[in-house]
mmCIF file with all atom_site columns, C-alpha atoms in Angstrom:
data_model
loop_
_atom_site.group_PDB
_atom_site.id
_atom_site.type_symbol
_atom_site.label_atom_id
_atom_site.label_alt_id
_atom_site.label_comp_id
_atom_site.label_asym_id
_atom_site.label_entity_id
_atom_site.label_seq_id
_atom_site.pdbx_PDB_ins_code
_atom_site.Cartn_x
_atom_site.Cartn_y
_atom_site.Cartn_z
_atom_site.occupancy
_atom_site.B_iso_or_equiv
_atom_site.pdbx_formal_charge
_atom_site.auth_seq_id
_atom_site.auth_comp_id
_atom_site.auth_asym_id
_atom_site.auth_atom_id
_atom_site.pdbx_PDB_model_num
ATOM 1   C CA . UNK Q 1 1   ? 1.297  68.567 -8.413  1.00 43.00 ? 1   UNK Q CA 1
ATOM 2   C CA . UNK Q 1 2   ? 3.000  66.622 -5.492  1.00 46.00 ? 2   UNK Q CA 1
ATOM 3   C CA . UNK Q 1 3   ? 2.073  68.462 -2.387  1.00 44.00 ? 3   UNK Q CA 1
ATOM 4   C CA . UNK Q 1 4   ? 5.297  66.991 -0.707  1.00 48.00 ? 4   UNK Q CA 1
ATOM 5   C CA . UNK Q 1 5   ? 7.464  70.216 -1.052  1.00 42.00 ? 5   UNK Q CA 1
ATOM 6   C CA . UNK Q 1 6   ? 4.669  73.460 -1.169  1.00 52.00 ? 6   UNK Q CA 1
ATOM 7   C CA . UNK Q 1 7   ? 5.964  74.679 2.270   1.00 59.00 ? 7   UNK Q CA 1
ATOM 8   C CA . UNK Q 1 8   ? 10.043 73.426 1.397   1.00 65.00 ? 8   UNK Q CA 1
ATOM 9   C CA . UNK Q 1 9   ? 12.398 75.527 0.389   1.00 88.00 ? 9   UNK Q CA 1
ATOM 10  C CA . UNK Q 1 10  ? 15.343 74.033 -1.782  1.00 96.00 ? 10  UNK Q CA 1
ATOM 11  C CA . UNK Q 1 11  ? 18.423 75.574 -1.277  1.00 97.00 ? 11  UNK Q CA 1
ATOM 12  C CA . UNK Q 1 12  ? 21.199 74.906 -3.813  1.00 98.00 ? 12  UNK Q CA 1
ATOM 13  C CA . UNK Q 1 13  ? 24.829 74.361 -2.393  1.00 98.00 ? 13  UNK Q CA 1
ATOM 14  C CA . UNK Q 1 14  ? 28.382 73.336 -3.858  1.00 97.00 ? 14  UNK Q CA 1
ATOM 15  C CA . UNK Q 1 15  ? 29.500 69.844 -3.501  1.00 97.00 ? 15  UNK Q CA 1
ATOM 16  C CA . UNK Q 1 16  ? 31.473 69.163 -0.334  1.00 95.00 ? 16  UNK Q CA 1
ATOM 17  C CA . UNK Q 1 17  ? 33.343 65.582 0.485   1.00 93.00 ? 17  UNK Q CA 1
ATOM 18  C CA . UNK Q 1 18  ? 30.795 64.733 3.108   1.00 95.00 ? 18  UNK Q CA 1
ATOM 19  C CA . UNK Q 1 19  ? 28.011 64.538 0.491   1.00 95.00 ? 19  UNK Q CA 1
ATOM 20  C CA . UNK Q 1 20  ? 29.719 62.481 -1.633  1.00 94.00 ? 20  UNK Q CA 1
ATOM 21  C CA . UNK Q 1 21  ? 27.467 59.228 -0.538  1.00 95.00 ? 21  UNK Q CA 1
ATOM 22  C CA . UNK Q 1 22  ? 24.082 61.130 -0.945  1.00 96.00 ? 22  UNK Q CA 1
ATOM 23  C CA . UNK Q 1 23  ? 25.402 62.495 -4.622  1.00 96.00 ? 23  UNK Q CA 1
ATOM 24  C CA . UNK Q 1 24  ? 25.980 58.639 -5.444  1.00 95.00 ? 24  UNK Q CA 1
ATOM 25  C CA . UNK Q 1 25  ? 22.902 57.348 -3.904  1.00 96.00 ? 25  UNK Q CA 1
ATOM 26  C CA . UNK Q 1 26  ? 20.660 60.188 -5.413  1.00 96.00 ? 26  UNK Q CA 1
ATOM 27  C CA . UNK Q 1 27  ? 22.360 59.240 -8.824  1.00 95.00 ? 27  UNK Q CA 1
ATOM 28  C CA . UNK Q 1 28  ? 22.446 55.563 -8.438  1.00 94.00 ? 28  UNK Q CA 1
ATOM 29  C CA . UNK Q 1 29  ? 18.437 55.590 -7.740  1.00 93.00 ? 29  UNK Q CA 1
ATOM 30  C CA . UNK Q 1 30  ? 17.712 57.477 -10.596 1.00 90.00 ? 30  UNK Q CA 1
ATOM 31  C CA . UNK Q 1 31  ? 19.692 55.486 -12.999 1.00 92.00 ? 31  UNK Q CA 1
ATOM 32  C CA . UNK Q 1 32  ? 18.638 52.155 -11.845 1.00 90.00 ? 32  UNK Q CA 1
ATOM 33  C CA . UNK Q 1 33  ? 15.092 53.341 -12.089 1.00 89.00 ? 33  UNK Q CA 1
ATOM 34  C CA . UNK Q 1 34  ? 15.166 54.402 -15.545 1.00 87.00 ? 34  UNK Q CA 1
ATOM 35  C CA . UNK Q 1 35  ? 18.126 52.583 -17.061 1.00 88.00 ? 35  UNK Q CA 1
ATOM 36  C CA . UNK Q 1 36  ? 21.213 51.000 -15.559 1.00 88.00 ? 36  UNK Q CA 1
ATOM 37  C CA . UNK Q 1 37  ? 24.188 52.104 -13.752 1.00 90.00 ? 37  UNK Q CA 1
ATOM 38  C CA . UNK Q 1 38  ? 27.092 52.208 -16.320 1.00 91.00 ? 38  UNK Q CA 1
ATOM 39  C CA . UNK Q 1 39  ? 30.582 51.738 -15.804 1.00 92.00 ? 39  UNK Q CA 1
ATOM 40  C CA . UNK Q 1 40  ? 31.201 55.659 -16.888 1.00 92.00 ? 40  UNK Q CA 1
ATOM 41  C CA . UNK Q 1 41  ? 28.561 56.078 -14.371 1.00 92.00 ? 41  UNK Q CA 1
ATOM 42  C CA . UNK Q 1 42  ? 29.990 54.341 -11.601 1.00 93.00 ? 42  UNK Q CA 1
ATOM 43  C CA . UNK Q 1 43  ? 33.732 56.210 -12.206 1.00 93.00 ? 43  UNK Q CA 1
ATOM 44  C CA . UNK Q 1 44  ? 32.145 59.302 -12.197 1.00 93.00 ? 44  UNK Q CA 1
ATOM 45  C CA . UNK Q 1 45  ? 30.184 59.350 -9.080  1.00 93.00 ? 45  UNK Q CA 1
ATOM 46  C CA . UNK Q 1 46  ? 32.917 57.309 -7.435  1.00 92.00 ? 46  UNK Q CA 1
ATOM 47  C CA . UNK Q 1 47  ? 35.532 59.212 -8.153  1.00 94.00 ? 47  UNK Q CA 1
ATOM 48  C CA . UNK Q 1 48  ? 33.946 62.833 -8.630  1.00 95.00 ? 48  UNK Q CA 1
ATOM 49  C CA . UNK Q 1 49  ? 36.629 65.210 -7.438  1.00 95.00 ? 49  UNK Q CA 1
ATOM 50  C CA . UNK Q 1 50  ? 39.390 63.550 -10.257 1.00 96.00 ? 50  UNK Q CA 1
ATOM 51  C CA . UNK Q 1 51  ? 36.840 63.424 -13.022 1.00 95.00 ? 51  UNK Q CA 1
ATOM 52  C CA . UNK Q 1 52  ? 34.008 66.501 -12.388 1.00 97.00 ? 52  UNK Q CA 1
ATOM 53  C CA . UNK Q 1 53  ? 35.799 69.161 -10.315 1.00 97.00 ? 53  UNK Q CA 1
ATOM 54  C CA . UNK Q 1 54  ? 39.491 69.145 -10.834 1.00 97.00 ? 54  UNK Q CA 1
ATOM 55  C CA . UNK Q 1 55  ? 39.173 69.286 -14.533 1.00 97.00 ? 55  UNK Q CA 1
ATOM 56  C CA . UNK Q 1 56  ? 37.231 72.461 -13.909 1.00 97.00 ? 56  UNK Q CA 1
ATOM 57  C CA . UNK Q 1 57  ? 33.557 71.545 -13.686 1.00 97.00 ? 57  UNK Q CA 1
ATOM 58  C CA . UNK Q 1 58  ? 31.488 71.734 -10.572 1.00 97.00 ? 58  UNK Q CA 1
ATOM 59  C CA . UNK Q 1 59  ? 28.999 69.809 -8.909  1.00 98.00 ? 59  UNK Q CA 1
ATOM 60  C CA . UNK Q 1 60  ? 25.826 71.215 -6.798  1.00 98.00 ? 60  UNK Q CA 1
ATOM 61  C CA . UNK Q 1 61  ? 23.629 69.486 -4.449  1.00 98.00 ? 61  UNK Q CA 1
ATOM 62  C CA . UNK Q 1 62  ? 19.713 70.627 -3.732  1.00 98.00 ? 62  UNK Q CA 1
ATOM 63  C CA . UNK Q 1 63  ? 19.202 70.393 -0.174  1.00 97.00 ? 63  UNK Q CA 1
ATOM 64  C CA . UNK Q 1 64  ? 15.758 70.612 2.180   1.00 96.00 ? 64  UNK Q CA 1
ATOM 65  C CA . UNK Q 1 65  ? 15.891 70.645 5.787   1.00 93.00 ? 65  UNK Q CA 1
ATOM 66  C CA . UNK Q 1 66  ? 19.447 69.775 5.587   1.00 93.00 ? 66  UNK Q CA 1
ATOM 67  C CA . UNK Q 1 67  ? 18.934 66.692 3.634   1.00 94.00 ? 67  UNK Q CA 1
ATOM 68  C CA . UNK Q 1 68  ? 20.615 66.234 -0.268  1.00 97.00 ? 68  UNK Q CA 1
ATOM 69  C CA . UNK Q 1 69  ? 17.392 65.793 -2.597  1.00 97.00 ? 69  UNK Q CA 1
ATOM 70  C CA . UNK Q 1 70  ? 18.613 66.557 -5.651  1.00 97.00 ? 70  UNK Q CA 1
ATOM 71  C CA . UNK Q 1 71  ? 22.144 67.380 -7.515  1.00 97.00 ? 71  UNK Q CA 1
ATOM 72  C CA . UNK Q 1 72  ? 23.311 68.062 -10.658 1.00 98.00 ? 72  UNK Q CA 1
ATOM 73  C CA . UNK Q 1 73  ? 26.965 68.274 -12.359 1.00 98.00 ? 73  UNK Q CA 1
ATOM 74  C CA . UNK Q 1 74  ? 28.949 70.492 -14.972 1.00 98.00 ? 74  UNK Q CA 1
ATOM 75  C CA . UNK Q 1 75  ? 31.377 68.458 -16.354 1.00 97.00 ? 75  UNK Q CA 1
ATOM 76  C CA . UNK Q 1 76  ? 33.958 70.588 -18.440 1.00 97.00 ? 76  UNK Q CA 1
ATOM 77  C CA . UNK Q 1 77  ? 34.571 69.654 -21.825 1.00 96.00 ? 77  UNK Q CA 1
ATOM 78  C CA . UNK Q 1 78  ? 36.868 72.047 -23.324 1.00 97.00 ? 78  UNK Q CA 1
ATOM 79  C CA . UNK Q 1 79  ? 37.174 75.879 -22.269 1.00 95.00 ? 79  UNK Q CA 1
ATOM 80  C CA . UNK Q 1 80  ? 34.231 76.703 -24.076 1.00 97.00 ? 80  UNK Q CA 1
ATOM 81  C CA . UNK Q 1 81  ? 31.645 73.889 -23.249 1.00 97.00 ? 81  UNK Q CA 1
ATOM 82  C CA . UNK Q 1 82  ? 30.299 71.985 -20.452 1.00 98.00 ? 82  UNK Q CA 1
ATOM 83  C CA . UNK Q 1 83  ? 27.510 69.354 -20.229 1.00 97.00 ? 83  UNK Q CA 1
ATOM 84  C CA . UNK Q 1 84  ? 24.767 69.275 -17.431 1.00 98.00 ? 84  UNK Q CA 1
ATOM 85  C CA . UNK Q 1 85  ? 25.169 65.914 -16.143 1.00 96.00 ? 85  UNK Q CA 1
ATOM 86  C CA . UNK Q 1 86  ? 24.103 63.861 -13.091 1.00 96.00 ? 86  UNK Q CA 1
ATOM 87  C CA . UNK Q 1 87  ? 20.944 65.778 -12.674 1.00 94.00 ? 87  UNK Q CA 1
ATOM 88  C CA . UNK Q 1 88  ? 18.391 64.200 -10.495 1.00 94.00 ? 88  UNK Q CA 1
ATOM 89  C CA . UNK Q 1 89  ? 15.475 64.584 -7.899  1.00 94.00 ? 89  UNK Q CA 1
ATOM 90  C CA . UNK Q 1 90  ? 14.903 62.103 -5.189  1.00 94.00 ? 90  UNK Q CA 1
ATOM 91  C CA . UNK Q 1 91  ? 11.425 60.790 -5.882  1.00 90.00 ? 91  UNK Q CA 1
ATOM 92  C CA . UNK Q 1 92  ? 9.224  62.015 -3.445  1.00 90.00 ? 92  UNK Q CA 1
ATOM 93  C CA . UNK Q 1 93  ? 10.109 65.013 -4.804  1.00 93.00 ? 93  UNK Q CA 1
ATOM 94  C CA . UNK Q 1 94  ? 9.992  65.386 -8.310  1.00 89.00 ? 94  UNK Q CA 1
ATOM 95  C CA . UNK Q 1 95  ? 6.789  66.944 -9.746  1.00 87.00 ? 95  UNK Q CA 1
ATOM 96  C CA . UNK Q 1 96  ? 7.118  70.305 -7.992  1.00 89.00 ? 96  UNK Q CA 1
ATOM 97  C CA . UNK Q 1 97  ? 9.385  72.748 -9.904  1.00 91.00 ? 97  UNK Q CA 1
ATOM 98  C CA . UNK Q 1 98  ? 12.433 71.890 -8.219  1.00 94.00 ? 98  UNK Q CA 1
ATOM 99  C CA . UNK Q 1 99  ? 14.189 70.035 -11.129 1.00 92.00 ? 99  UNK Q CA 1
ATOM 100 C CA . UNK Q 1 100 ? 13.645 73.309 -13.586 1.00 94.00 ? 100 UNK Q CA 1
ATOM 101 C CA . UNK Q 1 101 ? 15.325 75.131 -10.368 1.00 95.00 ? 101 UNK Q CA 1
ATOM 102 C CA . UNK Q 1 102 ? 18.344 72.978 -10.454 1.00 96.00 ? 102 UNK Q CA 1
ATOM 103 C CA . UNK Q 1 103 ? 18.133 73.302 -14.798 1.00 96.00 ? 103 UNK Q CA 1
ATOM 104 C CA . UNK Q 1 104 ? 18.046 77.725 -13.834 1.00 97.00 ? 104 UNK Q CA 1
ATOM 105 C CA . UNK Q 1 105 ? 21.280 77.152 -11.640 1.00 98.00 ? 105 UNK Q CA 1
ATOM 106 C CA . UNK Q 1 106 ? 23.292 75.391 -13.626 1.00 98.00 ? 106 UNK Q CA 1
ATOM 107 C CA . UNK Q 1 107 ? 22.708 77.514 -16.368 1.00 98.00 ? 107 UNK Q CA 1
ATOM 108 C CA . UNK Q 1 108 ? 23.377 80.456 -14.399 1.00 97.00 ? 108 UNK Q CA 1
ATOM 109 C CA . UNK Q 1 109 ? 26.634 78.752 -13.007 1.00 98.00 ? 109 UNK Q CA 1
ATOM 110 C CA . UNK Q 1 110 ? 27.919 77.496 -16.166 1.00 98.00 ? 110 UNK Q CA 1
ATOM 111 C CA . UNK Q 1 111 ? 27.547 81.320 -17.626 1.00 97.00 ? 111 UNK Q CA 1
ATOM 112 C CA . UNK Q 1 112 ? 29.672 82.574 -14.465 1.00 97.00 ? 112 UNK Q CA 1
ATOM 113 C CA . UNK Q 1 113 ? 32.057 80.087 -15.252 1.00 97.00 ? 113 UNK Q CA 1
ATOM 114 C CA . UNK Q 1 114 ? 31.959 81.209 -18.586 1.00 96.00 ? 114 UNK Q CA 1
ATOM 115 C CA . UNK Q 1 115 ? 31.151 78.508 -20.570 1.00 97.00 ? 115 UNK Q CA 1
ATOM 116 C CA . UNK Q 1 116 ? 29.604 79.419 -24.037 1.00 97.00 ? 116 UNK Q CA 1
ATOM 117 C CA . UNK Q 1 117 ? 27.533 76.276 -24.390 1.00 98.00 ? 117 UNK Q CA 1
ATOM 118 C CA . UNK Q 1 118 ? 26.009 73.516 -22.660 1.00 98.00 ? 118 UNK Q CA 1
ATOM 119 C CA . UNK Q 1 119 ? 25.320 70.018 -23.677 1.00 98.00 ? 119 UNK Q CA 1
ATOM 120 C CA . UNK Q 1 120 ? 23.500 67.176 -22.223 1.00 96.00 ? 120 UNK Q CA 1
ATOM 121 C CA . UNK Q 1 121 ? 22.945 63.376 -23.138 1.00 95.00 ? 121 UNK Q CA 1
ATOM 122 C CA . UNK Q 1 122 ? 19.488 62.002 -22.511 1.00 94.00 ? 122 UNK Q CA 1
ATOM 123 C CA . UNK Q 1 123 ? 17.212 59.436 -23.869 1.00 91.00 ? 123 UNK Q CA 1
ATOM 124 C CA . UNK Q 1 124 ? 13.949 59.996 -25.818 1.00 91.00 ? 124 UNK Q CA 1
ATOM 125 C CA . UNK Q 1 125 ? 11.792 57.830 -23.036 1.00 91.00 ? 125 UNK Q CA 1
ATOM 126 C CA . UNK Q 1 126 ? 12.245 61.166 -20.839 1.00 91.00 ? 126 UNK Q CA 1
ATOM 127 C CA . UNK Q 1 127 ? 9.784  63.414 -22.375 1.00 90.00 ? 127 UNK Q CA 1
ATOM 128 C CA . UNK Q 1 128 ? 9.549  65.339 -19.483 1.00 88.00 ? 128 UNK Q CA 1
ATOM 129 C CA . UNK Q 1 129 ? 12.987 66.009 -18.757 1.00 89.00 ? 129 UNK Q CA 1
ATOM 130 C CA . UNK Q 1 130 ? 13.669 66.909 -22.589 1.00 93.00 ? 130 UNK Q CA 1
ATOM 131 C CA . UNK Q 1 131 ? 10.078 69.149 -22.466 1.00 92.00 ? 131 UNK Q CA 1
ATOM 132 C CA . UNK Q 1 132 ? 12.150 71.151 -19.592 1.00 92.00 ? 132 UNK Q CA 1
ATOM 133 C CA . UNK Q 1 133 ? 15.407 71.399 -21.481 1.00 95.00 ? 133 UNK Q CA 1
ATOM 134 C CA . UNK Q 1 134 ? 13.515 72.683 -24.333 1.00 96.00 ? 134 UNK Q CA 1
ATOM 135 C CA . UNK Q 1 135 ? 11.922 75.231 -22.700 1.00 95.00 ? 135 UNK Q CA 1
ATOM 136 C CA . UNK Q 1 136 ? 15.337 76.706 -21.751 1.00 96.00 ? 136 UNK Q CA 1
ATOM 137 C CA . UNK Q 1 137 ? 16.281 77.062 -24.867 1.00 96.00 ? 137 UNK Q CA 1
ATOM 138 C CA . UNK Q 1 138 ? 18.019 73.669 -25.317 1.00 97.00 ? 138 UNK Q CA 1
ATOM 139 C CA . UNK Q 1 139 ? 18.130 72.339 -29.070 1.00 97.00 ? 139 UNK Q CA 1
ATOM 140 C CA . UNK Q 1 140 ? 18.220 68.887 -30.716 1.00 95.00 ? 140 UNK Q CA 1
ATOM 141 C CA . UNK Q 1 141 ? 21.859 67.946 -31.885 1.00 96.00 ? 141 UNK Q CA 1
ATOM 142 C CA . UNK Q 1 142 ? 23.742 64.784 -33.513 1.00 94.00 ? 142 UNK Q CA 1
ATOM 143 C CA . UNK Q 1 143 ? 24.827 62.339 -30.831 1.00 93.00 ? 143 UNK Q CA 1
ATOM 144 C CA . UNK Q 1 144 ? 28.581 61.746 -31.573 1.00 91.00 ? 144 UNK Q CA 1
ATOM 145 C CA . UNK Q 1 145 ? 29.591 58.094 -32.008 1.00 89.00 ? 145 UNK Q CA 1
ATOM 146 C CA . UNK Q 1 146 ? 31.664 58.132 -29.195 1.00 88.00 ? 146 UNK Q CA 1
ATOM 147 C CA . UNK Q 1 147 ? 28.984 58.806 -26.892 1.00 87.00 ? 147 UNK Q CA 1
ATOM 148 C CA . UNK Q 1 148 ? 30.284 58.254 -23.165 1.00 85.00 ? 148 UNK Q CA 1
ATOM 149 C CA . UNK Q 1 149 ? 26.471 56.789 -22.113 1.00 88.00 ? 149 UNK Q CA 1
ATOM 150 C CA . UNK Q 1 150 ? 25.350 53.771 -23.403 1.00 87.00 ? 150 UNK Q CA 1
ATOM 151 C CA . UNK Q 1 151 ? 21.860 54.812 -22.577 1.00 90.00 ? 151 UNK Q CA 1
ATOM 152 C CA . UNK Q 1 152 ? 21.978 58.425 -24.783 1.00 91.00 ? 152 UNK Q CA 1
ATOM 153 C CA . UNK Q 1 153 ? 20.100 58.275 -28.073 1.00 92.00 ? 153 UNK Q CA 1
ATOM 154 C CA . UNK Q 1 154 ? 19.151 62.130 -27.530 1.00 94.00 ? 154 UNK Q CA 1
ATOM 155 C CA . UNK Q 1 155 ? 21.967 64.973 -27.191 1.00 96.00 ? 155 UNK Q CA 1
ATOM 156 C CA . UNK Q 1 156 ? 21.084 68.460 -26.568 1.00 97.00 ? 156 UNK Q CA 1
ATOM 157 C CA . UNK Q 1 157 ? 22.478 72.184 -26.826 1.00 97.00 ? 157 UNK Q CA 1
ATOM 158 C CA . UNK Q 1 158 ? 22.321 75.621 -25.505 1.00 98.00 ? 158 UNK Q CA 1
ATOM 159 C CA . UNK Q 1 159 ? 24.289 78.591 -26.658 1.00 97.00 ? 159 UNK Q CA 1
ATOM 160 C CA . UNK Q 1 160 ? 24.994 80.450 -22.947 1.00 97.00 ? 160 UNK Q CA 1
ATOM 161 C CA . UNK Q 1 161 ? 26.603 83.179 -25.215 1.00 85.00 ? 161 UNK Q CA 1
ATOM 162 C CA . UNK Q 1 162 ? 24.723 84.534 -27.960 1.00 72.00 ? 162 UNK Q CA 1
ATOM 163 C CA . UNK Q 1 163 ? 26.644 85.658 -31.156 1.00 62.00 ? 163 UNK Q CA 1
ATOM 164 C CA . UNK Q 1 164 ? 26.688 89.002 -32.150 1.00 58.00 ? 164 UNK Q CA 1
ATOM 165 C CA . UNK Q 1 165 ? 24.938 89.930 -36.044 1.00 58.00 ? 165 UNK Q CA 1
ATOM 166 C CA . UNK Q 1 166 ? 27.811 90.774 -38.068 1.00 57.00 ? 166 UNK Q CA 1
#
């Protein structure tokens, strides 16, 4: 485990426009490390208000000592479903459970927003992330042919509302 954040507390706050560049930079760094920044990513990041927030989604930032070190977005797919997206933790802060805090916050926030299902798109080479998602109950489902991300070969789903037995 990385010792960098042992004594630091991460605060998770709603997105404000003053954090736009940090949101873009955090996600570009992650995408460039593992894949490449696709046109859809650029559009979502640079127009996050129009593409994520105004249609009914939300963005949150993980802040340590006033500095954004992580993010995630909940993108509204439809009235029942949201996508957990743009999830990242800045490299020196990885490996300290901060990503888990973002996932937990995202799940709780999606429930408060009355979503019933959360989906996410990822890639099989991101085994640590997939392990965390499975730990929270995400299950693998089929990736649709019109998936917005070229890098995606894995789609996962979490039921936020348990159906009642009949």
